[in-house]
């Protein structure tokens, strides 16, 4: 009976941790997919950055959502990402803030 109770408590705890991990993965994937799919290629000046827009734009999103000092170029790119992916960026920021306050 003690073993059953221990396994049940462990399973419940693990399930809670998995839900938190799944939420973080979903938020990040939604943001990356939005950056790749919704932002038009014509908005990106360097043709080499068009193939992996999410990799090119994600540092800008992180820098600006974390209130770091950013360059004018970074601010322009962030405005572009907010134009097309505002919902996903706000969800990312909300998730990050929630994790930081734990």
Tab-separated table of N, CA, C and O in Angstrom:
chain	number	residue	atom	x	y	z
A	1	UNK	N	0.828	-1.198	0.000
A	1	UNK	CA	0.000	0.000	0.000
A	1	UNK	C	0.868	1.256	0.000
A	1	UNK	O	0.553	2.221	-0.690
A	2	UNK	N	1.978	1.253	0.770
A	2	UNK	CA	2.872	2.406	0.794
A	2	UNK	C	3.500	2.617	-0.578
A	2	UNK	O	3.640	3.759	-1.029
A	3	UNK	N	3.843	1.519	-1.220
A	3	UNK	CA	4.447	1.622	-2.549
A	3	UNK	C	3.438	2.214	-3.545
A	3	UNK	O	3.788	3.092	-4.347
A	4	UNK	N	2.206	1.776	-3.479
A	4	UNK	CA	1.160	2.296	-4.352
A	4	UNK	C	0.961	3.798	-4.117
A	4	UNK	O	0.874	4.582	-5.061
A	5	UNK	N	0.920	4.215	-2.879
A	5	UNK	CA	0.750	5.632	-2.539
A	5	UNK	C	1.934	6.441	-3.045
A	5	UNK	O	1.765	7.519	-3.615
A	6	UNK	N	3.134	5.909	-2.847
A	6	UNK	CA	4.344	6.583	-3.318
A	6	UNK	C	4.307	6.744	-4.844
A	6	UNK	O	4.609	7.825	-5.372
A	7	UNK	N	3.954	5.685	-5.553
A	7	UNK	CA	3.882	5.746	-7.009
A	7	UNK	C	2.820	6.735	-7.482
A	7	UNK	O	3.018	7.461	-8.452
A	8	UNK	N	1.688	6.769	-6.795
A	8	UNK	CA	0.619	7.697	-7.149
A	8	UNK	C	1.069	9.148	-6.967
A	8	UNK	O	0.864	9.990	-7.852
A	9	UNK	N	1.700	9.442	-5.849
A	9	UNK	CA	2.191	10.804	-5.583
A	9	UNK	C	3.267	11.180	-6.603
A	9	UNK	O	3.284	12.299	-7.131
A	10	UNK	N	4.143	10.247	-6.912
A	10	UNK	CA	5.196	10.498	-7.892
A	10	UNK	C	4.601	10.769	-9.263
A	10	UNK	O	5.019	11.694	-9.963
A	11	UNK	N	3.606	9.988	-9.652
A	11	UNK	CA	2.963	10.170	-10.948
A	11	UNK	C	2.269	11.522	-11.029
A	11	UNK	O	2.372	12.223	-12.036
A	12	UNK	N	1.586	11.912	-9.984
A	12	UNK	CA	0.902	13.214	-9.962
A	12	UNK	C	1.927	14.351	-10.057
A	12	UNK	O	1.734	15.308	-10.802
A	13	UNK	N	3.021	14.241	-9.311
A	13	UNK	CA	4.064	15.271	-9.349
A	13	UNK	C	4.688	15.357	-10.734
A	13	UNK	O	4.900	16.447	-11.274
A	14	UNK	N	4.996	14.197	-11.318
A	14	UNK	CA	5.607	14.167	-12.640
A	14	UNK	C	4.659	14.742	-13.681
A	14	UNK	O	5.074	15.455	-14.589
A	15	UNK	N	3.387	14.463	-13.543
A	15	UNK	CA	2.384	14.977	-14.477
A	15	UNK	C	2.348	16.505	-14.433
A	15	UNK	O	2.254	17.161	-15.472
A	16	UNK	N	2.443	17.081	-13.251
A	16	UNK	CA	2.458	18.540	-13.111
A	16	UNK	C	3.681	19.156	-13.755
A	16	UNK	O	3.598	20.189	-14.421
A	17	UNK	N	4.831	18.518	-13.582
A	17	UNK	CA	6.067	19.010	-14.192
A	17	UNK	C	5.966	18.919	-15.713
A	17	UNK	O	6.349	19.841	-16.432
A	18	UNK	N	5.432	17.812	-16.210
A	18	UNK	CA	5.295	17.628	-17.660
A	18	UNK	C	4.374	18.678	-18.268
A	18	UNK	O	4.626	19.157	-19.368
A	19	UNK	N	3.306	19.038	-17.564
A	19	UNK	CA	2.403	20.061	-18.071
A	19	UNK	C	3.125	21.394	-18.232
A	19	UNK	O	2.923	22.109	-19.218
A	20	UNK	N	3.973	21.738	-17.264
A	20	UNK	CA	4.748	22.977	-17.345
A	20	UNK	C	5.735	22.956	-18.498
A	20	UNK	O	5.916	23.947	-19.208
A	21	UNK	N	6.365	21.814	-18.710
A	21	UNK	CA	7.317	21.676	-19.810
A	21	UNK	C	6.586	21.767	-21.144
A	21	UNK	O	7.038	22.440	-22.068
A	22	UNK	N	5.435	21.095	-21.239
A	22	UNK	CA	4.653	21.142	-22.486
A	22	UNK	C	4.230	22.567	-22.806
A	22	UNK	O	4.261	22.983	-23.959
A	23	UNK	N	3.829	23.312	-21.782
A	23	UNK	CA	3.411	24.693	-22.003
A	23	UNK	C	4.561	25.517	-22.569
A	23	UNK	O	4.387	26.277	-23.526
A	24	UNK	N	5.754	25.356	-21.983
A	24	UNK	CA	6.917	26.090	-22.463
A	24	UNK	C	7.285	25.737	-23.892
A	24	UNK	O	7.599	26.608	-24.711
A	25	UNK	N	7.207	24.454	-24.213
A	25	UNK	CA	7.510	24.011	-25.573
A	25	UNK	C	6.490	24.582	-26.551
A	25	UNK	O	6.854	25.081	-27.616
A	26	UNK	N	5.213	24.530	-26.190
A	26	UNK	CA	4.161	25.046	-27.078
A	26	UNK	C	4.317	26.541	-27.344
A	26	UNK	O	4.176	26.994	-28.483
A	27	UNK	N	4.604	27.297	-26.294
A	27	UNK	CA	4.767	28.751	-26.448
A	27	UNK	C	5.933	29.049	-27.391
A	27	UNK	O	5.821	29.884	-28.293
A	28	UNK	N	7.036	28.345	-27.195
A	28	UNK	CA	8.211	28.573	-28.045
A	28	UNK	C	7.961	28.146	-29.483
A	28	UNK	O	8.343	28.851	-30.421
A	29	UNK	N	7.327	27.002	-29.670
A	29	UNK	CA	7.044	26.541	-31.036
A	29	UNK	C	6.087	27.470	-31.767
A	29	UNK	O	6.263	27.737	-32.964
A	30	UNK	N	5.081	27.956	-31.066
A	30	UNK	CA	4.142	28.886	-31.694
A	30	UNK	C	4.860	30.153	-32.152
A	30	UNK	O	4.607	30.657	-33.247
A	31	UNK	N	5.767	30.651	-31.315
A	31	UNK	CA	6.517	31.849	-31.679
A	31	UNK	C	7.425	31.572	-32.878
A	31	UNK	O	7.444	32.340	-33.847
A	32	UNK	N	8.168	30.481	-32.847
A	32	UNK	CA	9.072	30.160	-33.949
A	32	UNK	C	8.306	29.944	-35.251
A	32	UNK	O	8.723	30.423	-36.317
A	33	UNK	N	7.187	29.234	-35.181
A	33	UNK	CA	6.378	29.010	-36.380
A	33	UNK	C	5.824	30.312	-36.936
A	33	UNK	O	5.790	30.518	-38.150
A	34	UNK	N	5.392	31.187	-36.063
A	34	UNK	CA	4.867	32.477	-36.507
A	34	UNK	C	5.966	33.284	-37.201
A	34	UNK	O	5.743	33.845	-38.279
A	35	UNK	N	7.136	33.344	-36.591
A	35	UNK	CA	8.239	34.103	-37.189
A	35	UNK	C	8.592	33.562	-38.571
A	35	UNK	O	8.877	34.325	-39.493
A	36	UNK	N	8.563	32.241	-38.722
A	36	UNK	CA	8.898	31.644	-40.018
A	36	UNK	C	7.774	31.781	-41.036
A	36	UNK	O	8.025	31.999	-42.218
A	37	UNK	N	6.533	31.627	-40.597
A	37	UNK	CA	5.416	31.528	-41.533
A	37	UNK	C	4.723	32.847	-41.856
A	37	UNK	O	4.290	33.052	-42.988
A	38	UNK	N	4.581	33.725	-40.896
A	38	UNK	CA	3.759	34.922	-41.105
A	38	UNK	C	4.525	36.141	-41.595
A	38	UNK	O	3.940	37.034	-42.207
A	39	UNK	N	5.803	36.207	-41.317
A	39	UNK	CA	6.573	37.384	-41.724
A	39	UNK	C	7.000	37.205	-43.184
A	39	UNK	O	7.639	36.212	-43.530
A	40	UNK	N	6.627	38.139	-44.041
A	40	UNK	CA	6.959	37.997	-45.464
A	40	UNK	C	8.468	38.090	-45.716
A	40	UNK	O	9.176	38.852	-45.043
A	41	UNK	N	8.921	37.305	-46.668
A	41	UNK	CA	10.350	37.326	-47.019
A	41	UNK	C	10.795	38.707	-47.473
A	41	UNK	O	11.937	39.100	-47.238
A	42	UNK	N	9.910	39.429	-48.093
A	42	UNK	CA	10.279	40.760	-48.590
A	42	UNK	C	10.615	41.735	-47.456
A	42	UNK	O	11.256	42.763	-47.693
A	43	UNK	N	10.215	41.402	-46.235
A	43	UNK	CA	10.500	42.262	-45.091
A	43	UNK	C	11.921	42.088	-44.563
A	43	UNK	O	12.402	42.917	-43.799
A	44	UNK	N	12.574	41.011	-44.957
A	44	UNK	CA	13.934	40.718	-44.505
A	44	UNK	C	14.901	41.131	-45.606
A	44	UNK	O	14.830	40.635	-46.730
A	45	UNK	N	15.821	42.041	-45.278
A	45	UNK	CA	16.721	42.598	-46.288
A	45	UNK	C	17.717	41.584	-46.818
A	45	UNK	O	17.912	41.470	-48.024
A	46	UNK	N	18.389	40.854	-45.932
A	46	UNK	CA	19.436	39.923	-46.345
A	46	UNK	C	18.804	38.603	-46.798
A	46	UNK	O	18.157	37.918	-46.011
A	47	UNK	N	18.995	38.217	-48.059
A	47	UNK	CA	18.392	36.983	-48.560
A	47	UNK	C	18.810	35.734	-47.779
A	47	UNK	O	18.046	34.774	-47.689
A	48	UNK	N	19.996	35.742	-47.205
A	48	UNK	CA	20.459	34.577	-46.434
A	48	UNK	C	19.641	34.389	-45.154
A	48	UNK	O	19.512	33.276	-44.661
A	49	UNK	N	19.088	35.467	-44.626
A	49	UNK	CA	18.297	35.381	-43.394
A	49	UNK	C	16.859	34.951	-43.659
A	49	UNK	O	16.135	34.620	-42.725
A	50	UNK	N	16.452	34.925	-44.895
A	50	UNK	CA	15.071	34.581	-45.233
A	50	UNK	C	14.766	33.105	-45.037
A	50	UNK	O	13.621	32.733	-44.810
A	51	UNK	N	15.787	32.255	-45.140
A	51	UNK	CA	15.568	30.808	-45.010
A	51	UNK	C	15.252	30.393	-43.583
A	51	UNK	O	14.564	29.404	-43.369
A	52	UNK	N	15.781	31.111	-42.624
A	52	UNK	CA	15.552	30.781	-41.214
A	52	UNK	C	15.199	32.052	-40.465
A	52	UNK	O	15.948	32.511	-39.597
A	53	UNK	N	14.058	32.602	-40.805
A	53	UNK	CA	13.653	33.882	-40.205
A	53	UNK	C	13.568	33.791	-38.689
A	53	UNK	O	13.925	34.731	-37.991
A	54	UNK	N	13.099	32.658	-38.179
A	54	UNK	CA	12.955	32.542	-36.728
A	54	UNK	C	14.316	32.627	-36.034
A	54	UNK	O	14.436	33.263	-34.988
A	55	UNK	N	15.328	32.008	-36.615
A	55	UNK	CA	16.661	32.067	-36.009
A	55	UNK	C	17.247	33.470	-36.081
A	55	UNK	O	17.989	33.893	-35.193
A	56	UNK	N	16.914	34.173	-37.122
A	56	UNK	CA	17.393	35.537	-37.297
A	56	UNK	C	16.663	36.520	-36.382
A	56	UNK	O	17.260	37.439	-35.815
A	57	UNK	N	15.346	36.320	-36.207
A	57	UNK	CA	14.532	37.286	-35.466
A	57	UNK	C	14.382	36.980	-33.978
A	57	UNK	O	14.091	37.883	-33.197
A	58	UNK	N	14.568	35.732	-33.583
A	58	UNK	CA	14.366	35.371	-32.170
A	58	UNK	C	15.254	36.161	-31.202
A	58	UNK	O	14.764	36.626	-30.173
A	59	UNK	N	16.542	36.356	-31.485
A	59	UNK	CA	17.338	37.178	-30.555
A	59	UNK	C	16.789	38.592	-30.384
A	59	UNK	O	16.823	39.155	-29.289
A	60	UNK	N	16.247	39.153	-31.444
A	60	UNK	CA	15.639	40.485	-31.371
A	60	UNK	C	14.417	40.467	-30.470
A	60	UNK	O	14.224	41.368	-29.652
A	61	UNK	N	13.597	39.428	-30.618
A	61	UNK	CA	12.400	39.304	-29.780
A	61	UNK	C	12.798	39.177	-28.315
A	61	UNK	O	12.257	39.864	-27.444
A	62	UNK	N	13.759	38.317	-28.028
A	62	UNK	CA	14.205	38.113	-26.642
A	62	UNK	C	14.775	39.405	-26.075
A	62	UNK	O	14.435	39.815	-24.961
A	63	UNK	N	15.636	40.049	-26.825
A	63	UNK	CA	16.281	41.285	-26.373
A	63	UNK	C	15.253	42.365	-26.037
A	63	UNK	O	15.355	43.036	-25.018
A	64	UNK	N	14.264	42.519	-26.873
A	64	UNK	CA	13.277	43.581	-26.671
A	64	UNK	C	12.217	43.225	-25.637
A	64	UNK	O	11.698	44.109	-24.966
A	65	UNK	N	11.871	41.958	-25.494
A	65	UNK	CA	10.888	41.591	-24.475
A	65	UNK	C	11.504	41.587	-23.085
A	65	UNK	O	10.784	41.734	-22.103
A	66	UNK	N	12.817	41.454	-23.006
A	66	UNK	CA	13.491	41.456	-21.707
A	66	UNK	C	13.960	42.851	-21.315
A	66	UNK	O	14.682	43.038	-20.358
A	67	UNK	N	13.547	43.842	-22.081
A	67	UNK	CA	13.821	45.253	-21.796
A	67	UNK	C	15.311	45.589	-21.804
A	67	UNK	O	15.770	46.477	-21.099
A	68	UNK	N	16.085	44.862	-22.593
A	68	UNK	CA	17.507	45.189	-22.738
A	68	UNK	C	17.644	46.388	-23.670
A	68	UNK	O	16.793	46.637	-24.515
A	69	UNK	N	18.740	47.131	-23.501
A	69	UNK	CA	19.007	48.214	-24.445
A	69	UNK	C	19.242	47.584	-25.807
A	69	UNK	O	20.004	46.633	-25.935
A	70	UNK	N	18.587	48.105	-26.791
A	70	UNK	CA	18.741	47.536	-28.120
A	70	UNK	C	19.005	48.638	-29.131
A	70	UNK	O	18.647	49.794	-28.930
A	71	UNK	N	19.617	48.247	-30.219
A	71	UNK	CA	19.961	49.205	-31.267
A	71	UNK	C	18.707	49.594	-32.047
A	71	UNK	O	17.659	48.968	-31.920
A	72	UNK	N	18.855	50.613	-32.863
A	72	UNK	CA	17.729	51.039	-33.702
A	72	UNK	C	17.332	49.940	-34.671
A	72	UNK	O	16.143	49.742	-34.938
A	73	UNK	N	18.310	49.225	-35.217
A	73	UNK	CA	18.014	48.134	-36.148
A	73	UNK	C	17.217	47.038	-35.442
A	73	UNK	O	16.263	46.486	-35.998
A	74	UNK	N	17.605	46.749	-34.208
A	74	UNK	CA	16.890	45.729	-33.438
A	74	UNK	C	15.465	46.175	-33.135
A	74	UNK	O	14.529	45.376	-33.210
A	75	UNK	N	15.292	47.438	-32.821
A	75	UNK	CA	13.953	47.963	-32.549
A	75	UNK	C	13.072	47.899	-33.793
A	75	UNK	O	11.883	47.590	-33.707
A	76	UNK	N	13.651	48.163	-34.963
A	76	UNK	CA	12.891	48.078	-36.206
A	76	UNK	C	12.462	46.638	-36.487
A	76	UNK	O	11.327	46.383	-36.891
A	77	UNK	N	13.381	45.700	-36.272
A	77	UNK	CA	13.042	44.288	-36.475
A	77	UNK	C	11.974	43.835	-35.478
A	77	UNK	O	11.084	43.058	-35.819
A	78	UNK	N	12.079	44.330	-34.250
A	78	UNK	CA	11.076	43.959	-33.247
A	78	UNK	C	9.703	44.515	-33.624
A	78	UNK	O	8.691	43.829	-33.475
A	79	UNK	N	9.671	45.724	-34.140
A	79	UNK	CA	8.392	46.298	-34.590
A	79	UNK	C	7.804	45.450	-35.715
A	79	UNK	O	6.589	45.213	-35.752
A	80	UNK	N	8.658	44.948	-36.593
A	80	UNK	CA	8.201	44.070	-37.665
A	80	UNK	C	7.621	42.777	-37.093
A	80	UNK	O	6.543	42.344	-37.494
A	81	UNK	N	8.311	42.180	-36.141
A	81	UNK	CA	7.817	40.929	-35.557
A	81	UNK	C	6.516	41.161	-34.796
A	81	UNK	O	5.616	40.321	-34.850
A	82	UNK	N	6.396	42.285	-34.122
A	82	UNK	CA	5.155	42.590	-33.395
A	82	UNK	C	3.988	42.800	-34.356
A	82	UNK	O	2.849	42.482	-34.034
A	83	UNK	N	4.278	43.317	-35.522
A	83	UNK	CA	3.226	43.556	-36.506
A	83	UNK	C	2.556	42.242	-36.931
A	83	UNK	O	1.344	42.188	-37.086
A	84	UNK	N	3.350	41.183	-37.067
A	84	UNK	CA	2.826	39.922	-37.565
A	84	UNK	C	2.602	38.872	-36.476
A	84	UNK	O	1.804	37.959	-36.674
A	85	UNK	N	3.312	38.971	-35.358
A	85	UNK	CA	3.274	37.903	-34.347
A	85	UNK	C	3.034	38.441	-32.937
A	85	UNK	O	3.582	37.926	-31.958
A	86	UNK	N	2.239	39.469	-32.814
A	86	UNK	CA	2.028	40.100	-31.510
A	86	UNK	C	1.499	39.115	-30.468
A	86	UNK	O	1.997	39.056	-29.340
A	87	UNK	N	0.498	38.336	-30.838
A	87	UNK	CA	-0.099	37.390	-29.891
A	87	UNK	C	0.938	36.383	-29.372
A	87	UNK	O	1.032	36.124	-28.167
A	88	UNK	N	1.734	35.843	-30.269
A	88	UNK	CA	2.739	34.849	-29.894
A	88	UNK	C	3.851	35.461	-29.049
A	88	UNK	O	4.330	34.842	-28.098
A	89	UNK	N	4.250	36.685	-29.372
A	89	UNK	CA	5.302	37.355	-28.601
A	89	UNK	C	4.801	37.672	-27.193
A	89	UNK	O	5.529	37.473	-26.211
A	90	UNK	N	3.573	38.131	-27.088
A	90	UNK	CA	3.018	38.428	-25.761
A	90	UNK	C	2.858	37.147	-24.931
A	90	UNK	O	3.098	37.159	-23.722
A	91	UNK	N	2.494	36.042	-25.568
A	91	UNK	CA	2.413	34.764	-24.859
A	91	UNK	C	3.793	34.324	-24.390
A	91	UNK	O	3.959	33.830	-23.272
A	92	UNK	N	4.800	34.515	-25.238
A	92	UNK	CA	6.182	34.183	-24.888
A	92	UNK	C	6.643	35.013	-23.694
A	92	UNK	O	7.218	34.489	-22.745
A	93	UNK	N	6.368	36.313	-23.750
A	93	UNK	CA	6.762	37.208	-22.650
A	93	UNK	C	6.045	36.828	-21.358
A	93	UNK	O	6.662	36.795	-20.285
A	94	UNK	N	4.764	36.534	-21.448
A	94	UNK	CA	3.983	36.142	-20.273
A	94	UNK	C	4.535	34.849	-19.661
A	94	UNK	O	4.686	34.750	-18.445
A	95	UNK	N	4.850	33.879	-20.500
A	95	UNK	CA	5.415	32.620	-20.003
A	95	UNK	C	6.771	32.859	-19.354
A	95	UNK	O	7.051	32.337	-18.279
A	96	UNK	N	7.612	33.660	-19.981
A	96	UNK	CA	8.938	33.951	-19.434
A	96	UNK	C	8.807	34.658	-18.083
A	96	UNK	O	9.500	34.319	-17.127
A	97	UNK	N	7.925	35.641	-17.989
A	97	UNK	CA	7.721	36.358	-16.725
A	97	UNK	C	7.214	35.416	-15.639
A	97	UNK	O	7.631	35.504	-14.481
A	98	UNK	N	6.315	34.513	-16.012
A	98	UNK	CA	5.782	33.545	-15.048
A	98	UNK	C	6.902	32.646	-14.536
A	98	UNK	O	6.974	32.365	-13.335
A	99	UNK	N	7.782	32.212	-15.420
A	99	UNK	CA	8.887	31.344	-15.008
A	99	UNK	C	9.899	32.111	-14.145
A	99	UNK	O	10.466	31.560	-13.203
A	100	UNK	N	10.106	33.371	-14.460
A	100	UNK	CA	11.070	34.185	-13.709
A	100	UNK	C	10.569	34.461	-12.292
A	100	UNK	O	11.369	34.625	-11.358
A	101	UNK	N	9.254	34.488	-12.112
A	101	UNK	CA	8.678	34.786	-10.792
A	101	UNK	C	8.463	33.560	-9.930
A	101	UNK	O	7.946	33.681	-8.827
A	102	UNK	N	8.823	32.391	-10.419
A	102	UNK	CA	8.662	31.166	-9.615
A	102	UNK	C	9.688	31.093	-8.531
A	102	UNK	O	10.771	31.508	-8.580
